[in-house]
Amino acid sequence: MASKDTEVIFKVNNNMTNTSPLIFNSELKQVVNSSKVLVVGAGGIGCELLKNLVLTGFEDIEVIDLDTIDVSNLNRQFLFQKKHVGKSKAEVAKQSVLQFNPNAKIIAHHASVTSPDFGVGFIQKFNVVMNALDNRVARNHVNRLCLAAGVPLIESGTSGYSGQVELIVKKLTKCYECDPKANPKTFPGCTIRNTPSLLIHCIIWAKHLFNQLFGEHDPREEDFDVSPDPTDAESGGDPNPDVRRLSTREWAKTVGYDPQQLFVKLFEDDIQYLLTLKGLWEDRRPPTPLKWNEALETVDNVLQPDNQNMLKDQKIWNLSECVKMFQESLSGLKKALEENNNGLDWDKDDKSSMDFVASAANIRAHIFGIPVKSRFDIKSMAGNIIPAIATSNAVVAGLVVLNAINVLRGKLDQCESVYLRKAPNPRNILIVREKCLEQPNPKCCVCSEKPQVTIATDLMKMKLKDFESLVLKEKLNMIEPDVQRDSTGCVIISSEEGETDHNNDKTLKELGISDGTILLADDFVQNYQLKIIMAHRELGREDPPFFMAGDPSELKPQKEEVKSDDHPEKNGDDTDEVNIIDDDDELMIIEEEEEESRKRKNEDIVPVPVKKRRTEEMPNNFETNETIHI
Amino acid sequence: MVEDTSTNLTEDETELYDRQIRLWGIESQQRLRNARVLVIGLDGLGAEIVKNLVLSGVKSVLMLDDKESIPQDTSSQFLIPVDKVGQNRAEASCQRAQNLNPLVSVQADTHNVSEKSDDFFHDFEVVVSCSQDLAQNIRLDNICRSRGIAFIAAGVYGTFGYIFYDYLEHTYSVEYSSGKKGAEVKTKIETTSYPSMESVFNINLSDPEVIKSFIRPPPAFFILKTLYKFREEFKRDPTDSEEDFKALLKYRDTLLDGVDYPKENIPDVAFRCVAVGQLSPCCAIIGAVVSQEVIKVVSKKDEPHKNFFFFNPFNLSGFIQSIVPS
Ligand SMILES: [Zn+2]
């Protein structure tokens, strides 16, 4: 039975007269040899790509990667060895593949692809661009550059055993942004600061705490506030309390990062204070403040996972072990801070940083009666780790190069998307090629003829600087936007430094923007112009700071629906499970239940993280991350 | 095959293998670390397989090859430094293979596989044979079957690739759930069995009863048989010369003579695709599929492939096929 399908595969292709199989003869070799290609990313897929490219005969290659090499890369990023840890991925990858073909001319850029150095003019030098990236921001950016430059882009990604490859060519195929991607999960700041109910809330809190205590000074530091928030509408407290607090950072310095004093403030005093906000605990289990001495001696029985061959990190700490780990990690971090005046970046692979977050999150979980987890599991959640293996990257990179060769021989129609599956589909196909190219979305806010979006927000509350950072940069991924009013041409935001700073703290309303105002945004780096229709909407306590839709009719109030999709409490424990998007490795995909994808189609309005009521970007289930239809 | 062990991984191993342990779990990693693999034939495909297995953290990889490398190897065999062309392929691959992972024992053996006694294979859990001829593969498969060793034969020809698997009897665990969100994930144990290579390639395709009772073989199977035939006659793989092309067409026609199978399913152009040496991206793809199946069979986790995998040269997709004598 299965074999019949296979026959069909062969036949279909034979009958298509315009299909010509890839025969790598000397003429094609010549074409390959004289082509100039760009590889964006020198991680798991990037290393494999570079190898395949030079072996296949590509000799004119540029590679861009901002990253440096980490030990946890070495199980798959095979151009790197232990001695290279800490060095530039782009540079070491170049040196390694040059040994495969010393005649190749490779230029390595240890830089971010979003830097203005790599504008549309830079992209235009290449015959084809291959993405081997690990995050959506960079993917969106390269997508726009290639659309503007008219250069074919081959996009790829893996997640565990699965992977995908797709060609992006303006007007011919979907672009990377044609299908709105589900947003990373976010949590309201009051949940994080006042009423955590899941371990993930405690983990986010612990990461914020890390930034407060050790992070580089960030102008948005108030966003990482970890102390109780008395202005929470549900707290029943004084909405305008006297602000008595010194910044957490300053205070911690004055006590020399003393573990006991920090513990008492964070896990006893602050919790006592939270208990005074009685409104919060009417329908919730109140937290239990901890005393340092008692906690240090509490060897509670933790239910260990049923696994004889457990890793050290998979053992769940009891409270006493958590407190000791908290103590130990603090002294490590204090030392690191002394050596690094600019502050520390949280890194899941740094021992003290990870120990600190795991122990602080578990202590807080203990206080709120939330089940704790092992350091191993917390690392996955806090670091948004997507598991990555050599073999999936190798398959995907092989497919990318085969598609690239088809692009160069002018057979764009033979570059259908390809999926690597963990297990074969019902027709026994493991590496599945789509039957045809996917048509562009005519309403895409990036690649359509006249891209436009509608933004609904509280125009009386949203400040211009928030509009710029949350809407234009975070949500719409612009790098250096200029914005003017459509009707008057009046410049509202200028990419020229300082030119419109005086507007920053004004609300949109104060700048004369009202329901129906049309703004024109232009990012010169991306050569991307977008029409933004502004709509006014009053926002509720749990609402994100704005809503966005490609089609204004989609923005009719349907708050309930939107909320239920985003509001973590309603998702129950699911939220706490293995959800991962990576920040570090190749991202994406996984097939999803049909039901899921249907749901997503109706969900073009994507809520976005709040600023004032701080929420944190969270990994969503990959099922809800990207859709694949096979 | 692989004995279970409770030996714990070291801190170094945990750190190095972190991203894959999070995928396949600690037991799989421990089983991998006890697995000894023999890779025969260090062409471009062999190099890919060695790379992936050394990275994965098996116990040891022995590379067996008596051939000297030739300049064409440099277009797919990245383990051989350009200045070592002309030297033995296994030996020349050793240093780079070892650099991939110092925790794995990597060694080279420069003998011809046909000189190896049956007992030689006893020391391996998995034997992977790259680009050998049919007679050699059948011999290796029979030895492995008699000793309970997993056997995989694979080859890459241009954009065509095949993998043959014989695990004799393979028992593995597989996770399942009702598919509902939040449903409990349970584990069950399954067993599957494989026919020998000899029995598969001896299927009498011209017997109308056989071809009727037996699930119709895919065109890829005939391409493979044609390539094996060419190899048997010429003692080498085809090049893109017109003579070789004609010889391949002749073998195809002979193969199909008296077989109830439409010739247009195996168009002439297929034999242009296969005759261009080893294409690096195809070696990478087939090599990765082989390696992941080695990892799967060693870790005894998840359903293994049926006995064939083919990479379709027409649309560059890969499918699994069961070709089993009735
Ligand atoms: Zn688009």
PDB file of C-alpha atoms in Angstrom, chain A residues 158-410:
ATOM      1  CA  THR A 158      15.210  22.818  13.568  1.00  0.00           C
ATOM      2  CA  SER A 159      13.726  21.848  16.883  1.00  0.00           C
ATOM      3  CA  GLY A 160      14.765  18.511  18.305  1.00  0.00           C
ATOM      4  CA  TYR A 161      14.128  15.819  15.708  1.00  0.00           C
ATOM      5  CA  SER A 162      12.209  18.114  13.346  1.00  0.00           C
ATOM      6  CA  GLY A 163      13.192  20.777  10.893  1.00  0.00           C
ATOM      7  CA  GLN A 164      12.092  22.832   7.939  1.00  0.00           C
ATOM      8  CA  VAL A 165      13.390  24.680   4.920  1.00  0.00           C
ATOM      9  CA  GLU A 166      11.531  27.276   2.879  1.00  0.00           C
ATOM     10  CA  LEU A 167      12.299  29.552  -0.021  1.00  0.00           C
ATOM     11  CA  ILE A 168      11.274  33.201   0.197  1.00  0.00           C
ATOM     12  CA  VAL A 169      11.079  35.252  -2.989  1.00  0.00           C
ATOM     13  CA  LYS A 170       9.098  38.458  -3.265  1.00  0.00           C
ATOM     14  CA  LYS A 171       5.733  38.048  -5.051  1.00  0.00           C
ATOM     15  CA  LEU A 172       6.437  34.363  -5.732  1.00  0.00           C
ATOM     16  CA  THR A 173       6.203  32.840  -2.258  1.00  0.00           C
ATOM     17  CA  LYS A 174       5.073  33.587   1.235  1.00  0.00           C
ATOM     18  CA  CYS A 175       7.514  35.733   3.137  1.00  0.00           C
ATOM     19  CA  TYR A 176       8.665  34.895   6.653  1.00  0.00           C
ATOM     20  CA  GLU A 177       6.076  37.272   8.088  1.00  0.00           C
ATOM     21  CA  CYS A 178       3.085  36.367   5.895  1.00  0.00           C
ATOM     22  CA  ASP A 179       1.600  34.188   8.616  1.00  0.00           C
ATOM     23  CA  PRO A 180       1.409  36.019  11.906  1.00  0.00           C
ATOM     24  CA  LYS A 181       3.366  34.049  14.464  1.00  0.00           C
ATOM     25  CA  ALA A 182       1.871  33.467  17.861  1.00  0.00           C
ATOM     26  CA  ASN A 183       3.425  35.798  20.339  1.00  0.00           C
ATOM     27  CA  PRO A 184       5.626  34.603  23.141  1.00  0.00           C
ATOM     28  CA  LYS A 185       3.601  33.998  26.247  1.00  0.00           C
ATOM     29  CA  THR A 186       3.504  36.939  28.607  1.00  0.00           C
ATOM     30  CA  PHE A 187       2.513  37.373  32.214  1.00  0.00           C
ATOM     31  CA  PRO A 188       1.139  40.490  33.877  1.00  0.00           C
ATOM     32  CA  GLY A 189       3.558  42.190  36.228  1.00  0.00           C
ATOM     33  CA  CYS A 190       1.172  41.877  39.160  1.00  0.00           C
ATOM     34  CA  THR A 191       1.240  38.088  38.805  1.00  0.00           C
ATOM     35  CA  ILE A 192       4.993  38.114  38.893  1.00  0.00           C
ATOM     36  CA  ARG A 193       5.326  40.586  41.770  1.00  0.00           C
ATOM     37  CA  ASN A 194       2.312  39.788  43.913  1.00  0.00           C
ATOM     38  CA  THR A 195       0.486  36.599  43.113  1.00  0.00           C
ATOM     39  CA  PRO A 196       2.562  33.894  41.455  1.00  0.00           C
ATOM     40  CA  SER A 197       0.663  30.660  40.926  1.00  0.00           C
ATOM     41  CA  LEU A 198       3.054  28.707  38.731  1.00  0.00           C
ATOM     42  CA  LEU A 199       6.732  27.957  39.005  1.00  0.00           C
ATOM     43  CA  ILE A 200       7.368  29.887  35.814  1.00  0.00           C
ATOM     44  CA  HIS A 201       6.160  33.054  37.577  1.00  0.00           C
ATOM     45  CA  CYS A 202       8.752  32.491  40.284  1.00  0.00           C
ATOM     46  CA  ILE A 203      11.454  31.836  37.703  1.00  0.00           C
ATOM     47  CA  ILE A 204      10.697  35.088  35.917  1.00  0.00           C
ATOM     48  CA  TRP A 205      10.709  36.868  39.252  1.00  0.00           C
ATOM     49  CA  ALA A 206      14.097  35.342  40.061  1.00  0.00           C
ATOM     50  CA  LYS A 207      15.529  36.446  36.720  1.00  0.00           C
ATOM     51  CA  HIS A 208      14.245  39.969  37.347  1.00  0.00           C
ATOM     52  CA  LEU A 209      15.800  39.827  40.778  1.00  0.00           C
ATOM     53  CA  PHE A 210      19.098  38.872  39.196  1.00  0.00           C
ATOM     54  CA  ASN A 211      18.887  41.905  36.905  1.00  0.00           C
ATOM     55  CA  GLN A 212      17.973  44.143  39.803  1.00  0.00           C
ATOM     56  CA  LEU A 213      20.910  43.008  41.870  1.00  0.00           C
ATOM     57  CA  PHE A 214      23.620  42.397  39.325  1.00  0.00           C
ATOM     58  CA  GLY A 215      22.471  43.402  35.860  1.00  0.00           C
ATOM     59  CA  GLU A 216      23.918  46.198  33.826  1.00  0.00           C
ATOM     60  CA  HIS A 217      22.138  49.383  34.707  1.00  0.00           C
ATOM     61  CA  ASP A 218      19.208  49.506  32.374  1.00  0.00           C
ATOM     62  CA  PRO A 219      17.163  52.638  31.828  1.00  0.00           C
ATOM     63  CA  ARG A 220      14.156  50.391  32.032  1.00  0.00           C
ATOM     64  CA  GLU A 221      15.246  48.989  35.341  1.00  0.00           C
ATOM     65  CA  GLU A 222      11.943  49.819  36.948  1.00  0.00           C
ATOM     66  CA  ASP A 223      10.454  47.230  34.639  1.00  0.00           C
ATOM     67  CA  PHE A 224      12.266  44.513  36.431  1.00  0.00           C
ATOM     68  CA  ASP A 225      10.844  45.487  39.776  1.00  0.00           C
ATOM     69  CA  VAL A 226      10.510  42.496  42.020  1.00  0.00           C
ATOM     70  CA  SER A 227       9.019  44.096  45.102  1.00  0.00           C
ATOM     71  CA  PRO A 228       5.358  43.887  46.038  1.00  0.00           C
ATOM     72  CA  ASP A 229       3.227  46.218  43.938  1.00  0.00           C
ATOM     73  CA  PRO A 230       0.721  48.063  46.142  1.00  0.00           C
ATOM     74  CA  THR A 231      -0.873  49.765  43.136  1.00  0.00           C
ATOM     75  CA  ASP A 232      -2.312  46.447  41.971  1.00  0.00           C
ATOM     76  CA  ALA A 233      -6.020  47.139  41.454  1.00  0.00           C
ATOM     77  CA  GLU A 234      -6.936  43.976  43.336  1.00  0.00           C
ATOM     78  CA  SER A 235      -4.741  44.669  46.318  1.00  0.00           C
ATOM     79  CA  GLY A 236      -7.203  46.851  48.171  1.00  0.00           C
ATOM     80  CA  GLY A 237      -4.194  48.919  49.163  1.00  0.00           C
ATOM     81  CA  ASP A 238      -3.612  52.626  48.794  1.00  0.00           C
ATOM     82  CA  PRO A 239      -3.261  53.272  45.067  1.00  0.00           C
ATOM     83  CA  ASN A 240      -0.754  56.044  45.842  1.00  0.00           C
ATOM     84  CA  PRO A 241       1.449  54.732  48.638  1.00  0.00           C
ATOM     85  CA  ASP A 242       4.468  56.739  49.684  1.00  0.00           C
ATOM     86  CA  VAL A 243       7.282  55.468  47.763  1.00  0.00           C
ATOM     87  CA  ARG A 244       9.630  54.536  50.483  1.00  0.00           C
ATOM     88  CA  ARG A 245      11.962  52.281  48.646  1.00  0.00           C
ATOM     89  CA  LEU A 246      15.546  52.688  47.808  1.00  0.00           C
ATOM     90  CA  SER A 247      16.283  50.731  44.641  1.00  0.00           C
ATOM     91  CA  THR A 248      16.879  47.106  45.425  1.00  0.00           C
ATOM     92  CA  ARG A 249      20.306  47.341  43.847  1.00  0.00           C
ATOM     93  CA  GLU A 250      21.425  50.269  46.015  1.00  0.00           C
ATOM     94  CA  TRP A 251      20.165  48.619  49.118  1.00  0.00           C
ATOM     95  CA  ALA A 252      21.843  45.301  48.339  1.00  0.00           C
ATOM     96  CA  LYS A 253      25.115  47.131  47.866  1.00  0.00           C
ATOM     97  CA  THR A 254      24.852  48.795  51.246  1.00  0.00           C
ATOM     98  CA  VAL A 255      24.478  45.426  52.948  1.00  0.00           C
ATOM     99  CA  GLY A 256      27.304  43.926  50.885  1.00  0.00           C
ATOM    100  CA  TYR A 257      25.003  41.352  49.274  1.00  0.00           C
ATOM    101  CA  ASP A 258      24.722  39.628  52.614  1.00  0.00           C
ATOM    102  CA  PRO A 259      22.682  36.469  51.965  1.00  0.00           C
ATOM    103  CA  GLN A 260      20.865  36.539  55.280  1.00  0.00           C
ATOM    104  CA  GLN A 261      19.807  40.193  54.950  1.00  0.00           C
ATOM    105  CA  LEU A 262      18.715  39.678  51.352  1.00  0.00           C
ATOM    106  CA  PHE A 263      16.797  36.605  52.359  1.00  0.00           C
ATOM    107  CA  VAL A 264      15.027  38.405  55.170  1.00  0.00           C
ATOM    108  CA  LYS A 265      14.008  41.266  52.894  1.00  0.00           C
ATOM    109  CA  LEU A 266      12.884  39.143  49.962  1.00  0.00           C
ATOM    110  CA  PHE A 267      11.384  36.123  51.607  1.00  0.00           C
ATOM    111  CA  GLU A 268      10.205  37.439  54.950  1.00  0.00           C
ATOM    112  CA  ASP A 269       9.606  41.225  55.006  1.00  0.00           C
ATOM    113  CA  ASP A 270       8.306  41.582  51.458  1.00  0.00           C
ATOM    114  CA  ILE A 271       6.007  38.623  51.966  1.00  0.00           C
ATOM    115  CA  GLN A 272       4.755  40.071  55.252  1.00  0.00           C
ATOM    116  CA  TYR A 273       4.026  43.264  53.382  1.00  0.00           C
ATOM    117  CA  LEU A 274       2.176  41.346  50.633  1.00  0.00           C
ATOM    118  CA  LEU A 275       0.001  39.791  53.326  1.00  0.00           C
ATOM    119  CA  THR A 276      -1.119  43.274  54.336  1.00  0.00           C
ATOM    120  CA  LEU A 277      -2.578  43.777  50.848  1.00  0.00           C
ATOM    121  CA  LYS A 278      -5.612  41.821  51.964  1.00  0.00           C
ATOM    122  CA  GLY A 279      -7.551  42.132  48.722  1.00  0.00           C
ATOM    123  CA  LEU A 280      -5.080  39.836  47.052  1.00  0.00           C
ATOM    124  CA  TRP A 281      -5.751  36.906  49.337  1.00  0.00           C
ATOM    125  CA  GLU A 282      -9.524  36.855  49.364  1.00  0.00           C
ATOM    126  CA  ASP A 283      -9.625  34.151  46.705  1.00  0.00           C
ATOM    127  CA  ARG A 284      -6.039  32.979  46.852  1.00  0.00           C
ATOM    128  CA  ARG A 285      -3.900  30.942  49.177  1.00  0.00           C
ATOM    129  CA  PRO A 286      -1.843  33.506  51.103  1.00  0.00           C
ATOM    130  CA  PRO A 287       1.945  33.121  51.049  1.00  0.00           C
ATOM    131  CA  THR A 288       3.928  31.984  54.069  1.00  0.00           C
ATOM    132  CA  PRO A 289       6.874  34.221  55.020  1.00  0.00           C
ATOM    133  CA  LEU A 290      10.058  32.317  55.769  1.00  0.00           C
ATOM    134  CA  LYS A 291      12.499  32.824  58.595  1.00  0.00           C
ATOM    135  CA  TRP A 292      16.168  32.477  57.712  1.00  0.00           C
ATOM    136  CA  ASN A 293      17.132  30.134  60.522  1.00  0.00           C
ATOM    137  CA  GLU A 294      14.127  27.915  60.153  1.00  0.00           C
ATOM    138  CA  ALA A 295      14.438  27.721  56.391  1.00  0.00           C
ATOM    139  CA  LEU A 296      18.092  26.793  56.674  1.00  0.00           C
ATOM    140  CA  GLU A 297      17.107  23.788  58.722  1.00  0.00           C
ATOM    141  CA  THR A 298      13.991  22.720  56.870  1.00  0.00           C
ATOM    142  CA  VAL A 299      14.790  19.403  55.274  1.00  0.00           C
ATOM    143  CA  ASP A 300      11.388  18.825  53.790  1.00  0.00           C
ATOM    144  CA  ASN A 301      10.576  15.685  51.854  1.00  0.00           C
ATOM    145  CA  VAL A 302      10.707  16.460  48.207  1.00  0.00           C
ATOM    146  CA  LEU A 303       9.174  14.017  45.794  1.00  0.00           C
ATOM    147  CA  GLN A 304      12.077  13.011  43.563  1.00  0.00           C
ATOM    148  CA  PRO A 305      11.531  11.959  39.950  1.00  0.00           C
ATOM    149  CA  ASP A 306      11.275   8.223  39.489  1.00  0.00           C
ATOM    150  CA  ASN A 307      14.567   7.698  37.788  1.00  0.00           C
ATOM    151  CA  GLN A 308      17.532   5.661  38.968  1.00  0.00           C
ATOM    152  CA  ASN A 309      20.064   7.199  36.627  1.00  0.00           C
ATOM    153  CA  MET A 310      19.369  10.752  37.554  1.00  0.00           C
ATOM    154  CA  LEU A 311      21.797  13.544  36.812  1.00  0.00           C
ATOM    155  CA  LYS A 312      23.020  15.531  39.770  1.00  0.00           C
ATOM    156  CA  ASP A 313      21.055  18.492  38.447  1.00  0.00           C
ATOM    157  CA  GLN A 314      17.869  16.490  38.250  1.00  0.00           C
ATOM    158  CA  LYS A 315      17.709  15.973  41.993  1.00  0.00           C
ATOM    159  CA  ILE A 316      15.198  18.353  43.540  1.00  0.00           C
ATOM    160  CA  TRP A 317      16.555  20.399  46.419  1.00  0.00           C
ATOM    161  CA  ASN A 318      14.792  20.581  49.751  1.00  0.00           C
ATOM    162  CA  LEU A 319      14.289  24.007  51.298  1.00  0.00           C
ATOM    163  CA  SER A 320      17.491  23.862  53.283  1.00  0.00           C
ATOM    164  CA  GLU A 321      19.455  23.011  50.147  1.00  0.00           C
ATOM    165  CA  CYS A 322      17.770  25.866  48.300  1.00  0.00           C
ATOM    166  CA  VAL A 323      18.782  28.345  50.982  1.00  0.00           C
ATOM    167  CA  LYS A 324      22.354  27.067  51.009  1.00  0.00           C
ATOM    168  CA  MET A 325      22.484  27.316  47.236  1.00  0.00           C
ATOM    169  CA  PHE A 326      21.087  30.842  47.419  1.00  0.00           C
ATOM    170  CA  GLN A 327      23.835  31.718  49.885  1.00  0.00           C
ATOM    171  CA  GLU A 328      26.595  30.108  47.861  1.00  0.00           C
ATOM    172  CA  SER A 329      25.518  31.568  44.524  1.00  0.00           C
ATOM    173  CA  LEU A 330      25.334  35.063  46.033  1.00  0.00           C
ATOM    174  CA  SER A 331      28.932  34.960  47.091  1.00  0.00           C
ATOM    175  CA  GLY A 332      29.929  33.755  43.609  1.00  0.00           C
ATOM    176  CA  LEU A 333      27.970  36.540  41.960  1.00  0.00           C
ATOM    177  CA  LYS A 334      29.280  39.171  44.342  1.00  0.00           C
ATOM    178  CA  LYS A 335      32.800  38.192  43.362  1.00  0.00           C
ATOM    179  CA  ALA A 336      31.922  38.233  39.655  1.00  0.00           C
ATOM    180  CA  LEU A 337      30.404  41.685  40.053  1.00  0.00           C
ATOM    181  CA  GLU A 338      33.576  42.998  41.677  1.00  0.00           C
ATOM    182  CA  GLU A 339      35.513  41.892  38.607  1.00  0.00           C
ATOM    183  CA  ASN A 340      32.980  43.381  36.235  1.00  0.00           C
ATOM    184  CA  ASN A 341      31.942  46.914  37.005  1.00  0.00           C
ATOM    185  CA  ASN A 342      29.395  47.129  34.221  1.00  0.00           C
ATOM    186  CA  GLY A 343      27.255  44.481  35.803  1.00  0.00           C
ATOM    187  CA  LEU A 344      26.485  40.915  34.832  1.00  0.00           C
ATOM    188  CA  ASP A 345      24.451  39.428  32.012  1.00  0.00           C
ATOM    189  CA  TRP A 346      22.286  36.552  33.089  1.00  0.00           C
ATOM    190  CA  ASP A 347      23.560  33.415  31.411  1.00  0.00           C
ATOM    191  CA  LYS A 348      21.962  30.016  31.911  1.00  0.00           C
ATOM    192  CA  ASP A 349      25.324  28.372  31.360  1.00  0.00           C
ATOM    193  CA  ASP A 350      27.044  30.358  34.099  1.00  0.00           C
ATOM    194  CA  LYS A 351      27.003  28.269  37.249  1.00  0.00           C
ATOM    195  CA  SER A 352      26.370  30.953  39.875  1.00  0.00           C
ATOM    196  CA  SER A 353      23.797  32.765  37.743  1.00  0.00           C
ATOM    197  CA  MET A 354      21.825  29.593  37.170  1.00  0.00           C
ATOM    198  CA  ASP A 355      22.181  28.447  40.798  1.00  0.00           C
ATOM    199  CA  PHE A 356      20.890  31.808  41.947  1.00  0.00           C
ATOM    200  CA  VAL A 357      17.787  31.748  39.764  1.00  0.00           C
ATOM    201  CA  ALA A 358      17.013  28.095  40.515  1.00  0.00           C
ATOM    202  CA  SER A 359      17.332  28.537  44.273  1.00  0.00           C
ATOM    203  CA  ALA A 360      15.517  31.881  44.488  1.00  0.00           C
ATOM    204  CA  ALA A 361      12.667  30.607  42.283  1.00  0.00           C
ATOM    205  CA  ASN A 362      12.251  27.487  44.370  1.00  0.00           C
ATOM    206  CA  ILE A 363      12.308  29.405  47.664  1.00  0.00           C
ATOM    207  CA  ARG A 364       9.612  31.722  46.351  1.00  0.00           C
ATOM    208  CA  ALA A 365       7.635  28.730  45.069  1.00  0.00           C
ATOM    209  CA  HIS A 366       7.861  27.252  48.544  1.00  0.00           C
ATOM    210  CA  ILE A 367       6.427  30.437  50.039  1.00  0.00           C
ATOM    211  CA  PHE A 368       3.473  30.425  47.668  1.00  0.00           C
ATOM    212  CA  GLY A 369       2.826  26.700  47.913  1.00  0.00           C
ATOM    213  CA  ILE A 370       3.849  26.031  44.312  1.00  0.00           C
ATOM    214  CA  PRO A 371       5.512  22.693  43.475  1.00  0.00           C
ATOM    215  CA  VAL A 372       9.263  23.090  43.007  1.00  0.00           C
ATOM    216  CA  LYS A 373      11.452  21.615  40.293  1.00  0.00           C
ATOM    217  CA  SER A 374      15.052  20.568  39.772  1.00  0.00           C
ATOM    218  CA  ARG A 375      17.817  22.879  38.612  1.00  0.00           C
ATOM    219  CA  PHE A 376      17.860  20.879  35.361  1.00  0.00           C
ATOM    220  CA  ASP A 377      14.197  21.617  34.631  1.00  0.00           C
ATOM    221  CA  ILE A 378      14.398  25.219  35.772  1.00  0.00           C
ATOM    222  CA  LYS A 379      17.306  25.727  33.393  1.00  0.00           C
ATOM    223  CA  SER A 380      15.144  24.643  30.467  1.00  0.00           C
ATOM    224  CA  MET A 381      12.400  27.022  31.508  1.00  0.00           C
ATOM    225  CA  ALA A 382      14.566  29.981  32.437  1.00  0.00           C
ATOM    226  CA  GLY A 383      16.875  29.616  29.462  1.00  0.00           C
ATOM    227  CA  ASN A 384      14.142  28.830  26.931  1.00  0.00           C
ATOM    228  CA  ILE A 385      16.231  25.925  25.750  1.00  0.00           C
ATOM    229  CA  ILE A 386      15.210  24.121  22.605  1.00  0.00           C
ATOM    230  CA  PRO A 387      16.910  20.766  22.423  1.00  0.00           C
ATOM    231  CA  ALA A 388      19.207  20.546  19.441  1.00  0.00           C
ATOM    232  CA  ILE A 389      20.988  17.641  17.790  1.00  0.00           C
ATOM    233  CA  ALA A 390      23.571  17.276  15.073  1.00  0.00           C
ATOM    234  CA  THR A 391      21.532  15.043  12.785  1.00  0.00           C
ATOM    235  CA  SER A 392      18.492  17.291  12.330  1.00  0.00           C
ATOM    236  CA  ASN A 393      20.762  20.223  11.599  1.00  0.00           C
ATOM    237  CA  ALA A 394      22.656  18.141   9.048  1.00  0.00           C
ATOM    238  CA  VAL A 395      19.511  17.090   7.195  1.00  0.00           C
ATOM    239  CA  VAL A 396      18.155  20.623   7.143  1.00  0.00           C
ATOM    240  CA  ALA A 397      21.430  22.170   6.016  1.00  0.00           C
ATOM    241  CA  GLY A 398      21.704  19.562   3.257  1.00  0.00           C
ATOM    242  CA  LEU A 399      18.223  20.471   2.050  1.00  0.00           C
ATOM    243  CA  VAL A 400      19.052  24.188   2.180  1.00  0.00           C
ATOM    244  CA  VAL A 401      22.019  23.697  -0.129  1.00  0.00           C
ATOM    245  CA  LEU A 402      20.008  21.530  -2.546  1.00  0.00           C
ATOM    246  CA  ASN A 403      17.390  24.276  -2.684  1.00  0.00           C
ATOM    247  CA  ALA A 404      20.104  26.892  -3.128  1.00  0.00           C
ATOM    248  CA  ILE A 405      21.459  24.972  -6.113  1.00  0.00           C
ATOM    249  CA  ASN A 406      17.965  24.878  -7.587  1.00  0.00           C
ATOM    250  CA  VAL A 407      17.682  28.640  -7.077  1.00  0.00           C
ATOM    251  CA  LEU A 408      20.952  29.175  -8.923  1.00  0.00           C
ATOM    252  CA  ARG A 409      19.925  26.982 -11.839  1.00  0.00           C
ATOM    253  CA  GLY A 410      16.799  29.098 -12.156  1.00  0.00           C
TER     254      GLY A 410
END
